[in-house]
Amino acid sequence: MEEISLRLYQKEVVQRALQGENSIIWLPTGGGKTRAAVYVAKKHLETRRNAKVAVLVNKVHLVDQHYQKEFQPRLGHIVKIMPISGDSREKDFFGRVVKESDLVICTAQILENALINTEEDKHVELKDFTLLIIDECHHTHKDAVYNKIMARYVKSKLEGVRNLPQILGLTASPGTGGSRTLEGAVNHVLQICANLDSVIVSTEEYVPVLKDAVPRPIKKYDIVETRVFDPFGDHLKMMMKIIHGFMPLEAQINLREMGTQEYEADVVELEKKGVQREDRSLAQCALHLRKYNDALLINDTVRMVDALRLLEEFYSSKMENTMDATNLFLLGLFEENHVELKLLASNAQNENPKLDQLQSTLLEQFQDENSRGILFSKTREGTRCLCDWVCANRKLKRAEIRAAILTGAGNGANHMTQRGQKETIQKFRDGTLNLLISTSVAEEGLDIPECNVVVRYGLLTNEIAQQQASGRARAQNSVYSVVAQVGGREMRREKTNEYLEELTGRAIAQVQKMDRREFCKKVCELQRAAVMDRILASRQKEEKRKRYNPSQVQFTCRSCFIAVGHGDDIKVVNNNHHVNINQDFKNYYKVGGQVHLDRTFEDWEPGRVISCASCGREWGMEIKLRKVVMLPCLKIKNFSMKTPEGNRVAKQWKEVEFPVEEFDFIKDIPNQFPDLDLDLDLDLDLD
């Protein structure tokens, strides 16, 4: 087993934690925060009676990384360690696993689920642990799952509850909370300290040692001249203007510049307005304009053919569902211009100049056969297009660049499975791949010591994301490249982030210099205010949830506005899946392909995709409960809700304005499915 050896600055920053004090360790990426946490956990387990440690992470792949690379090699010979993520069976018996283990490593959501679960084998209390280690703890804010966990902790502390666990937070980038002033940044750091009930510590005596141990990458700006000719983009904008002309005049007034995030926000609101008015023409035009805007953003980032492919895929899915004159107009507009768009996209003279610069940057950095790099892009679609471009590029092939995509896990078309994430990361570690093309999923925590080049391409992010991405380049003489248009927004944002990074350091230093009594008083004030805010927010949420009787809320398809059910048809399963239990609902949808997930679940399994029988809009999927009954599980964003005060839309079920009852297997199945032969072994306590 490996010994735990700490550098001098690591020994300095763990001292307060070793004394049992709640603390946040602030060290740069690559500074060894996790190693310091392993050391603290070891000392805690050795010295604390009945010690039990939980290590919380915010991304699934970090569970295995922390287990395999840090905790198991150094502590596995003396304590029982259990890694638990969404695809492991142990999550279904989390309470029992905690009792039988000395240290668990899990995603924060698994702990949150266990805290609210009432089943004995699944439930845990915060007091069951003696030490909580929170990785990337700057996410402990607002409604993030870390903050939900810590909100319970803080409330219990203020109520005088004893035997709460010690807290150890780890972060490389607390950030400024959006503030651009020192006062605002200080308040943000204090709020993080309050949320984690901790002091924030960093090295003071051994700064030179830290700088030697964690060399910053060489930062370079690879500047691209403004694109002079863009006939493909101009043609798309011309088509968008035609759609503008098709809409009511009032809808055109406040639309901002096409091909920007601001324009996307405008048409998203326009679609909502169309749904609320049941103006299908306006809503459909807005949806199509958003897709054209996506194509403009792709055209600005990658190739014209990628932007065209995006539109071709979109319109091929619309061919079967031409419902009215608006659909015919929009489809006809694309078909009329398709040939011209193809011709423009095939003209290499008009190609995106950013790609030439990106090619030069990659070729320069991959001259060494051992080079390893990460190329960050904003969207999943962007990563897909960039990967296609890299794999098709002859010069990059000759440089033996072997690329793959790494994006967030999920069930959508462009999502990766958790298994796919793990396999891709492992191939990158062992050298089978040498370039990851990634969204922000790889910014935090991904430990690749050999990575020597990071490229940020077409990104507008905050100072935290910039610091995290920069920290992926850990090898000696590594390079951090920003490919940006001269005078463009990416360039300005990057410069702003450099200032905010420096401001973060000044704010932390000021907090650390505060008189201890003053610090504790301020933290306590912030904690009391946060508890009151949560109580008020909870009451408001409860009031909002009771605004309408479920029977008063009519559900309609968000695309064609056909009425398909009511709020009292909806039940929630395991506080998660919202299903329609009305048998008549099946008359309104059609089924598609089988949904395949890379993990199994205790009491349900996926069925087929479901979509509106009238217009084809996807609504969700079937789920089979307890291997007995198949029910439609709905995504609320695909519906409009007609209430006594007008139409409403929601992104998530928690936003709906009527109460949703928990699904009762005993009551709801016989009532709604009387013909179903149920032979269930149910242990009922009828006393």
XYZ file of C-alpha atoms in Angstrom:
687
model
C 0.000 0.000 0.000
C 1.149 3.522 -0.790
C 2.257 5.851 1.991
C 0.742 9.314 2.296
C 3.451 11.913 1.883
C 2.519 15.577 1.844
C 4.376 18.576 0.522
C 5.076 21.382 2.970
C 2.166 23.534 1.761
C -0.209 20.563 2.046
C 0.884 19.989 5.632
C 0.182 23.652 6.325
C -3.365 23.673 4.928
C -4.527 20.518 6.746
C -3.601 21.703 10.240
C -6.977 23.159 11.167
C -8.785 20.097 9.847
C -6.504 17.858 11.917
C -7.579 19.855 14.974
C -11.207 18.977 14.190
C -12.163 22.391 12.803
C -14.458 22.762 9.795
C -12.334 24.125 6.966
C -12.173 24.722 3.224
C -8.830 23.934 1.593
C -8.124 26.353 -1.255
C -5.336 25.118 -3.524
C -4.929 25.420 -7.304
C -5.854 22.545 -9.574
C -3.041 20.014 -9.398
C -2.018 21.225 -5.936
C -2.988 17.960 -4.248
C -6.256 18.815 -2.499
C -7.478 15.221 -2.722
C -4.202 13.850 -1.331
C -4.520 16.279 1.594
C -8.092 15.058 2.135
C -6.899 11.418 2.171
C -4.393 12.357 4.864
C -7.052 14.098 6.966
C -9.405 11.110 6.532
C -6.661 8.695 7.646
C -5.859 10.677 10.793
C -9.575 11.080 11.517
C -10.238 7.338 11.202
C -7.256 6.529 13.397
C -8.056 8.971 16.194
C -11.855 9.316 16.266
C -13.891 6.633 17.978
C -16.566 5.078 15.708
C -15.352 7.287 12.855
C -17.239 7.217 9.582
C -16.289 9.303 6.556
C -18.256 10.299 3.436
C -16.484 11.777 0.417
C -18.950 13.677 -1.770
C -18.323 14.464 -5.435
C -20.432 16.278 -8.011
C -19.662 14.127 -11.078
C -20.042 10.372 -11.471
C -16.607 9.721 -12.971
C -14.956 11.287 -9.918
C -16.281 8.479 -7.684
C -14.075 5.881 -9.382
C -11.193 8.320 -9.834
C -11.006 9.172 -6.120
C -11.447 5.527 -5.143
C -8.902 4.010 -7.520
C -6.238 6.719 -7.563
C -6.300 8.117 -4.037
C -8.353 6.536 -1.256
C -8.139 2.782 -1.957
C -4.338 2.666 -2.614
C -3.589 4.601 0.596
C -6.346 3.584 2.994
C -7.756 0.333 1.620
C -5.419 -1.810 3.767
C -6.681 -0.335 7.040
C -10.353 0.562 6.461
C -13.301 -0.661 4.407
C -13.997 1.740 1.532
C -17.051 1.605 -0.730
C -17.462 3.657 -3.940
C -21.134 4.253 -4.804
C -22.491 5.937 -7.937
C -25.765 5.912 -9.840
C -24.863 2.761 -11.761
C -23.895 0.697 -8.699
C -26.381 -1.538 -6.890
C -25.096 -0.381 -3.502
C -27.016 2.890 -3.872
C -30.259 0.953 -3.341
C -29.061 -0.086 0.132
C -27.099 3.030 1.004
C -28.040 3.020 4.690
C -26.858 -0.546 5.130
C -23.656 0.096 3.153
C -22.831 3.097 5.350
C -23.235 0.997 8.498
C -20.914 -1.679 7.115
C -18.221 0.699 5.751
C -15.667 3.042 7.271
C -15.537 5.381 4.287
C -17.926 5.835 1.381
C -17.295 7.803 -1.804
C -20.469 8.844 -3.590
C -22.154 11.524 -5.632
C -23.835 14.148 -3.477
C -27.226 13.274 -4.960
C -27.015 9.733 -3.572
C -26.483 11.096 -0.058
C -29.305 13.621 -0.539
C -31.645 10.818 -1.661
C -30.686 8.765 1.394
C -31.312 11.672 3.763
C -34.921 12.019 2.568
C -35.648 8.288 2.124
C -37.557 6.692 4.999
C -36.765 3.014 4.272
C -34.373 1.615 6.874
C -31.897 0.069 4.439
C -31.691 3.296 2.434
C -31.962 6.067 5.041
C -29.056 7.831 6.723
C -28.733 10.821 9.023
C -25.969 13.402 8.882
C -25.064 12.323 12.425
C -24.212 8.848 11.066
C -20.991 10.405 9.757
C -18.137 11.985 11.653
C -16.447 13.632 8.649
C -17.868 14.920 5.365
C -15.336 15.698 2.622
C -16.921 17.854 -0.087
C -15.056 17.963 -3.398
C -15.402 21.057 -5.625
C -17.177 22.682 -2.684
C -17.624 26.044 -4.450
C -20.817 24.476 -5.779
C -22.325 24.774 -2.283
C -24.716 27.559 -3.197
C -28.330 28.271 -4.163
C -30.263 25.085 -5.005
C -27.223 22.906 -5.748
C -27.361 19.486 -4.086
C -24.296 20.276 -1.929
C -26.180 23.226 -0.483
C -29.300 21.153 0.171
C -27.189 18.818 2.278
C -25.397 21.646 4.059
C -28.662 23.534 4.624
C -29.775 20.628 6.842
C -26.432 20.761 8.600
C -26.573 24.514 9.252
C -30.184 24.376 10.438
C -29.345 21.544 12.840
C -26.315 23.443 14.115
C -28.368 26.587 14.804
C -30.940 24.441 16.607
C -28.208 23.163 18.925
C -27.973 19.626 17.529
C -24.775 17.947 18.702
C -22.536 15.314 17.087
C -22.740 16.776 13.589
C -19.890 15.671 11.305
C -16.750 17.679 10.742
C -16.704 19.401 7.330
C -13.720 19.498 4.954
C -14.295 21.371 1.684
C -11.945 21.271 -1.312
C -11.816 23.904 -4.039
C -9.477 25.472 -6.553
C -11.838 28.244 -7.544
C -14.339 29.806 -5.129
C -14.994 32.613 -7.661
C -16.538 36.010 -6.982
C -20.210 35.078 -7.322
C -20.607 37.349 -10.340
C -19.340 40.404 -8.456
C -16.697 42.664 -9.976
C -15.893 44.574 -6.785
C -13.739 43.537 -3.835
C -16.602 44.067 -1.381
C -18.917 41.860 -3.415
C -16.251 39.169 -3.820
C -15.575 39.194 -0.053
C -19.299 38.769 0.630
C -19.387 35.842 -1.788
C -16.465 34.092 -0.081
C -18.081 34.687 3.322
C -21.327 33.171 2.014
C -19.485 30.028 0.897
C -17.848 29.844 4.345
C -21.286 30.219 5.940
C -22.859 27.590 3.682
C -20.099 25.130 4.601
C -19.851 26.342 8.215
C -16.108 26.545 7.656
C -13.042 28.750 7.610
C -11.082 28.968 4.357
C -7.383 28.081 4.449
C -4.537 28.357 1.945
C -0.770 28.269 2.152
C 0.947 31.372 3.498
C 4.409 30.130 4.452
C 5.092 27.895 1.452
C 3.805 29.827 -1.570
C 7.129 29.352 -3.489
C 6.957 25.584 -2.882
C 3.400 25.551 -4.241
C 4.404 27.495 -7.351
C 7.238 25.056 -8.024
C 4.964 22.059 -7.510
C 2.117 23.410 -9.655
C 3.576 25.323 -12.610
C 0.974 27.380 -14.416
C 0.588 26.560 -18.101
C 1.870 28.972 -20.706
C -1.138 30.995 -21.792
C -1.365 32.023 -25.409
C -4.032 33.774 -27.431
C -4.382 32.327 -30.913
C -6.115 35.231 -32.565
C -8.239 34.868 -35.693
C -9.031 37.764 -37.992
C -12.681 38.652 -38.496
C -14.446 36.516 -41.097
C -14.713 38.798 -44.125
C -17.038 36.719 -46.308
C -19.723 34.438 -44.917
C -22.265 33.887 -47.724
C -23.604 30.726 -46.037
C -24.322 32.600 -42.791
C -25.753 35.537 -44.722
C -28.117 33.198 -46.567
C -29.340 31.701 -43.287
C -30.014 35.199 -41.947
C -31.952 36.043 -45.099
C -34.159 32.987 -44.530
C -34.652 34.000 -40.903
C -35.790 37.442 -42.005
C -38.375 35.799 -44.253
C -39.686 33.917 -41.218
C -39.715 37.220 -39.298
C -41.927 38.640 -42.033
C -44.316 35.700 -41.698
C -44.855 36.444 -37.985
C -47.011 39.244 -36.539
C -45.231 42.600 -36.584
C -45.199 42.883 -32.784
C -43.167 39.657 -32.516
C -40.314 41.149 -34.557
C -39.772 44.317 -32.536
C -37.342 43.315 -29.780
C -35.348 40.537 -31.429
C -31.619 41.060 -31.017
C -28.711 40.191 -33.332
C -29.059 36.853 -35.105
C -26.389 34.254 -34.397
C -26.007 35.180 -30.706
C -27.042 33.733 -27.351
C -29.161 36.844 -26.845
C -31.189 36.082 -29.964
C -31.693 32.528 -28.718
C -33.077 33.873 -25.424
C -35.444 36.120 -27.389
C -36.919 33.334 -29.523
C -37.238 31.046 -26.482
C -39.445 33.707 -24.893
C -41.276 34.151 -28.193
C -42.116 30.433 -28.279
C -43.445 30.659 -24.708
C -45.603 33.601 -25.712
C -46.978 31.623 -28.650
C -47.827 28.662 -26.402
C -49.497 30.891 -23.795
C -51.639 32.478 -26.510
C -52.196 29.122 -28.245
C -50.805 30.834 -31.349
C -49.315 27.796 -33.032
C -47.946 29.806 -35.941
C -45.915 32.066 -33.639
C -44.700 29.170 -31.484
C -43.602 27.123 -34.511
C -41.834 30.048 -36.143
C -39.937 30.664 -32.905
C -38.876 27.005 -32.683
C -37.581 27.042 -36.257
C -35.803 30.365 -35.723
C -34.015 28.864 -32.739
C -32.792 26.004 -34.899
C -31.554 28.454 -37.559
C -29.798 30.374 -34.797
C -28.170 27.134 -33.622
C -26.966 26.633 -37.193
C -25.482 30.149 -37.228
C -23.637 29.424 -33.970
C -22.283 26.167 -35.416
C -21.278 27.994 -38.596
C -19.389 30.504 -36.461
C -17.613 27.722 -34.575
C -17.105 24.783 -36.924
C -17.856 24.038 -40.596
C -20.675 25.140 -42.854
C -21.519 21.487 -43.585
C -22.012 20.903 -39.857
C -24.486 23.773 -39.670
C -26.302 22.462 -42.739
C -26.431 18.937 -41.318
C -28.053 20.307 -38.155
C -30.849 21.836 -40.243
C -31.189 18.754 -42.463
C -31.643 16.507 -39.420
C -34.162 18.921 -37.938
C -36.280 19.165 -41.093
C -36.120 15.451 -41.861
C -37.829 14.893 -38.497
C -40.545 17.409 -39.481
C -41.473 15.823 -42.828
C -44.114 13.498 -41.367
C -45.888 16.143 -39.322
C -46.887 18.979 -41.654
C -50.027 19.986 -39.789
C -50.973 23.376 -41.161
C -50.007 26.317 -43.359
C -47.221 27.390 -40.994
C -45.529 23.978 -41.197
C -45.901 23.962 -44.975
C -44.388 27.461 -45.193
C -41.419 26.652 -42.942
C -40.699 23.309 -44.575
C -41.123 24.817 -48.036
C -38.701 27.651 -47.199
C -35.982 25.180 -46.268
C -36.595 22.931 -49.278
C -36.503 25.906 -51.661
C -33.126 27.000 -50.296
C -31.603 23.590 -49.616
C -29.696 23.313 -52.901
C -28.276 26.832 -52.571
C -27.180 26.134 -48.996
C -25.454 22.938 -50.171
C -23.561 24.839 -52.862
C -22.455 27.523 -50.414
C -21.395 24.959 -47.805
C -19.257 23.098 -50.338
C -17.184 26.177 -51.220
C -13.940 25.780 -49.234
C -12.980 29.410 -49.891
C -15.730 30.526 -47.511
C -14.793 28.145 -44.688
C -14.499 29.235 -41.083
C -11.041 30.827 -40.482
C -11.155 29.766 -36.823
C -10.659 26.169 -37.951
C -7.399 27.041 -39.720
C -6.125 28.568 -36.489
C -7.355 25.621 -34.434
C -5.596 23.244 -36.821
C -2.343 25.220 -36.476
C -2.653 25.239 -32.680
C -3.213 21.475 -32.481
C -0.402 20.666 -34.937
C 1.983 22.872 -32.978
C 1.138 21.227 -29.669
C 1.035 17.632 -30.920
C 4.541 17.478 -32.361
C 5.509 15.219 -29.461
C 4.055 11.711 -29.747
C 3.331 11.743 -26.003
C 1.187 14.874 -26.172
C -2.198 14.729 -24.537
C -4.820 17.479 -24.802
C -8.373 18.615 -24.102
C -10.350 20.809 -26.490
C -13.221 22.575 -24.697
C -16.343 23.597 -26.596
C -19.635 25.041 -25.366
C -22.278 22.540 -26.493
C -22.688 18.816 -27.080
C -23.528 19.558 -30.711
C -20.343 21.609 -30.961
C -18.220 18.756 -29.620
C -19.789 16.347 -32.104
C -19.034 18.678 -35.026
C -15.477 19.337 -33.843
C -14.822 15.617 -33.448
C -16.084 14.952 -36.981
C -13.790 17.714 -38.253
C -10.737 16.410 -36.373
C -11.320 12.819 -37.507
C -11.747 13.920 -41.143
C -8.748 16.284 -41.165
C -5.808 14.696 -43.032
C -3.128 16.875 -41.443
C -4.368 16.088 -37.950
C -4.480 12.390 -38.844
C -0.851 12.541 -39.980
C -0.010 14.117 -36.621
C -1.577 10.975 -35.084
C -4.229 12.901 -33.191
C -6.766 10.389 -31.891
C -9.878 12.187 -30.685
C -13.131 11.329 -28.958
C -16.017 13.206 -27.360
C -16.535 13.558 -23.606
C -19.868 15.123 -22.634
C -22.291 14.966 -19.726
C -24.162 11.785 -18.895
C -27.868 11.516 -19.660
C -30.508 9.841 -21.809
C -30.741 12.298 -24.715
C -29.482 11.729 -28.235
C -26.266 13.689 -27.692
C -25.664 12.538 -24.106
C -23.100 9.923 -23.122
C -23.833 7.013 -20.860
C -21.928 6.870 -17.586
C -20.193 3.737 -18.854
C -19.249 5.574 -22.038
C -17.746 8.395 -19.976
C -15.636 5.977 -17.944
C -14.408 4.120 -21.027
C -13.458 7.334 -22.823
C -11.576 8.699 -19.803
C -9.725 5.391 -19.376
C -8.705 5.360 -23.054
C -7.408 8.903 -22.622
C -5.446 7.914 -19.536
C -3.818 4.901 -21.178
C -2.983 6.780 -24.390
C -5.389 5.039 -26.783
C -6.855 8.523 -27.223
C -4.757 11.670 -27.001
C -7.388 14.390 -27.504
C -10.665 14.800 -25.629
C -13.225 17.133 -27.177
C -15.307 18.060 -24.202
C -17.973 20.237 -22.693
C -17.586 21.493 -19.132
C -17.839 17.913 -17.774
C -14.016 17.645 -18.021
C -13.299 21.053 -16.481
C -13.464 19.939 -12.873
C -11.618 17.163 -11.139
C -10.460 15.116 -14.130
C -6.976 13.964 -13.133
C -4.723 13.505 -16.176
C -1.190 14.413 -15.056
C 0.232 13.932 -18.549
C -2.129 16.463 -20.169
C 0.041 19.161 -21.721
C -2.338 21.193 -23.855
C -5.747 22.735 -23.198
C -7.598 24.658 -25.902
C -10.669 26.754 -25.206
C -12.566 27.228 -28.424
C -15.478 29.636 -28.830
C -16.308 29.750 -25.131
C -17.965 32.405 -22.996
C -17.691 31.242 -19.369
C -16.922 32.605 -15.922
C -13.641 32.792 -14.027
C -14.274 29.484 -12.232
C -14.601 27.547 -15.500
C -11.520 29.298 -16.882
C -9.425 28.363 -13.830
C -10.693 24.788 -13.875
C -9.999 24.340 -17.585
C -6.548 25.878 -17.278
C -5.801 23.471 -14.444
C -6.260 20.448 -16.696
C -2.883 21.285 -18.311
C -0.554 19.895 -15.646
C 2.528 18.645 -17.461
C 5.742 20.684 -17.474
C 5.752 23.423 -20.133
C 2.084 22.794 -20.864
C 0.076 25.244 -22.950
C -3.323 26.839 -22.369
C -4.572 28.246 -25.663
C -7.546 30.495 -26.294
C -8.669 30.478 -29.926
C -10.686 33.650 -30.383
C -11.623 36.237 -32.955
C -9.745 39.510 -32.732
C -11.742 41.927 -30.592
C -14.443 39.284 -30.096
C -16.522 38.567 -27.014
C -14.511 35.450 -26.129
C -11.342 37.557 -25.950
C -12.978 40.208 -23.767
C -14.471 37.586 -21.446
C -11.127 35.829 -21.054
C -9.447 39.088 -20.048
C -12.276 39.811 -17.597
C -11.883 36.344 -16.096
C -8.180 36.972 -15.516
C -9.106 40.034 -13.449
C -11.804 38.105 -11.550
C -9.354 35.310 -10.750
C -7.018 37.858 -9.181
C -9.986 39.451 -7.375
C -10.918 36.055 -5.887
C -7.459 35.781 -4.340
C -7.688 39.255 -2.834
C -11.140 38.515 -1.403
C -9.974 35.276 0.227
C -6.955 37.031 1.702
C -9.229 39.690 3.222
C -11.542 37.062 4.722
C -8.561 35.221 6.190
C -7.353 38.430 7.862
C -10.676 39.068 9.591
C -10.744 38.997 13.376
C -11.993 35.540 14.378
C -14.879 36.907 16.453
C -15.945 39.201 13.597
C -15.724 36.294 11.115
C -17.825 33.989 13.309
C -20.415 36.719 13.861
C -20.717 37.409 10.120
C -20.963 33.706 9.277
C -23.664 33.196 11.895
C -25.650 36.170 10.536
C -25.440 34.778 7.019
C -26.505 31.329 8.215
C -29.537 32.669 10.088
C -30.529 34.745 7.070
C -30.173 31.711 4.792
C -32.354 29.566 7.075
C -35.075 32.237 7.087
C -34.821 32.640 3.309
C -35.274 28.889 2.848
C -38.272 28.811 5.182
C -39.919 31.670 3.276
C -39.030 30.122 -0.097
C -40.470 26.787 1.035
C -43.736 28.449 2.096
C -43.984 30.321 -1.191
C -43.263 27.127 -3.094
C -45.946 25.291 -1.115
C -48.460 28.075 -1.738
C -47.637 28.071 -5.439
C -48.020 24.299 -5.539
C -51.547 24.642 -4.153
C -52.659 27.480 -6.428
C -54.989 25.261 -8.481
C -56.916 22.106 -7.919
C -55.390 19.406 -10.175
C -58.729 18.872 -11.901
C -58.699 22.565 -12.951
C -55.475 22.146 -14.943
C -55.833 20.807 -18.464
C -52.771 19.387 -20.212
C -52.274 20.110 -23.912
C -49.475 19.154 -26.276
C -47.038 22.057 -26.453
C -46.812 21.845 -30.238
C -50.363 21.238 -31.475
C -52.379 22.256 -28.369
C -54.580 19.170 -28.474
C -56.091 18.476 -25.012
C -54.745 15.198 -23.613
C -55.601 15.092 -19.896
C -55.836 16.851 -16.555
C -53.647 17.425 -13.534
C -55.446 14.797 -11.469
C -54.330 12.155 -13.999
C -50.728 12.721 -12.864
C -49.017 10.827 -10.044
C -45.387 10.895 -8.961
C -43.362 7.716 -8.441
C -40.485 7.793 -5.919
C -40.647 11.586 -5.860
C -39.127 11.506 -9.332
C -41.128 10.025 -12.218
C -44.379 11.749 -13.164
C -46.774 9.301 -14.789
C -50.259 9.593 -16.279
C -52.459 6.831 -14.814
C -55.546 7.556 -16.923
C -56.060 4.643 -19.333
C -57.565 6.980 -21.942
C -54.254 8.837 -22.233
C -52.848 6.056 -24.423
C -55.211 7.193 -27.191
C -53.228 10.416 -27.558
C -49.720 9.075 -28.037
C -47.774 6.704 -30.247
C -44.772 4.644 -29.233
C -41.334 4.659 -30.827
C -38.054 2.880 -30.192
C -37.027 1.143 -26.994
C -35.135 3.312 -24.492
C -31.836 1.731 -23.423
C -30.107 2.883 -20.235
C -26.666 1.754 -19.082
C -27.852 0.912 -15.562
C -30.718 -0.882 -13.878
C -33.159 0.387 -11.266
C -34.706 -1.273 -8.279
C -38.412 -0.942 -9.074
C -38.736 0.292 -12.646
C -37.329 -0.234 -16.123
C -37.570 1.884 -19.277
C -39.987 1.125 -22.078
C -40.389 2.894 -25.399
C -40.298 6.551 -26.401
C -43.739 8.158 -26.570
C -44.792 11.098 -28.740
C -47.925 13.006 -29.661
C -50.082 10.984 -32.055
C -51.226 14.201 -33.694
C -48.033 16.215 -34.278
C -45.194 13.848 -33.375
C -43.700 15.905 -30.525
C -41.821 13.666 -28.112
C -43.494 13.551 -24.700
C -41.310 11.183 -22.680
C -41.145 7.399 -22.357
C -42.974 4.428 -20.937
C -41.738 2.965 -17.673
C -42.575 -0.479 -16.300
C -43.193 -0.410 -12.551
C -42.253 -3.465 -10.498
C -42.337 -5.562 -13.672
C -46.154 -5.342 -13.564
C -47.636 -2.278 -15.218
C -46.441 -0.005 -18.044
C -47.191 3.706 -17.599
C -46.351 6.816 -19.648
C -43.721 8.941 -17.867
C -43.955 12.561 -19.020
C -41.540 15.457 -19.452
C -43.442 18.569 -18.420
C -41.514 20.792 -20.841
C -43.391 19.128 -23.702
C -46.811 20.244 -22.479
C -48.787 23.407 -21.906
C -51.070 23.669 -18.881
C -54.381 25.472 -19.252
C -55.356 26.983 -15.897
C -58.257 29.249 -14.818
C -55.839 32.185 -15.200
C -54.372 31.298 -18.566
C -51.853 28.927 -20.122
C -48.657 28.023 -18.280
C -45.448 26.288 -19.308
C -42.735 24.762 -17.124
C -39.245 23.350 -17.606
C -39.440 21.053 -14.579
C -42.225 19.416 -12.615
C -41.306 21.341 -9.475
C -42.594 24.489 -11.224
C -46.194 23.292 -11.673
C -48.908 25.130 -9.733
C -50.977 22.218 -8.484
C -50.253 19.407 -6.015
C -49.221 16.023 -7.415
C -50.031 12.990 -5.285
C -47.608 10.127 -4.737
C -48.387 7.037 -6.822
C -50.073 4.409 -4.651
C -49.495 0.966 -6.112
C -52.251 -0.617 -4.022
C -54.932 1.970 -4.781
C -54.109 3.414 -8.203
C -53.481 0.210 -10.145
C -56.802 -1.569 -9.363
C -58.747 1.669 -9.835
C -57.240 2.597 -13.172
C -56.471 -0.890 -14.518
C -59.316 -3.140 -13.307
C -58.624 -5.747 -15.995
C -54.984 -6.176 -14.970
C -54.371 -9.505 -13.229
C -52.267 -8.580 -10.202
C -50.717 -11.443 -8.310
C -48.615 -9.486 -5.842
C -46.972 -10.763 -2.717
C -47.740 -7.732 -0.565
C -46.894 -7.705 3.112
C -49.600 -5.408 4.492
C -49.808 -4.255 8.075
C -53.526 -3.610 8.529
C -53.493 -2.954 12.267
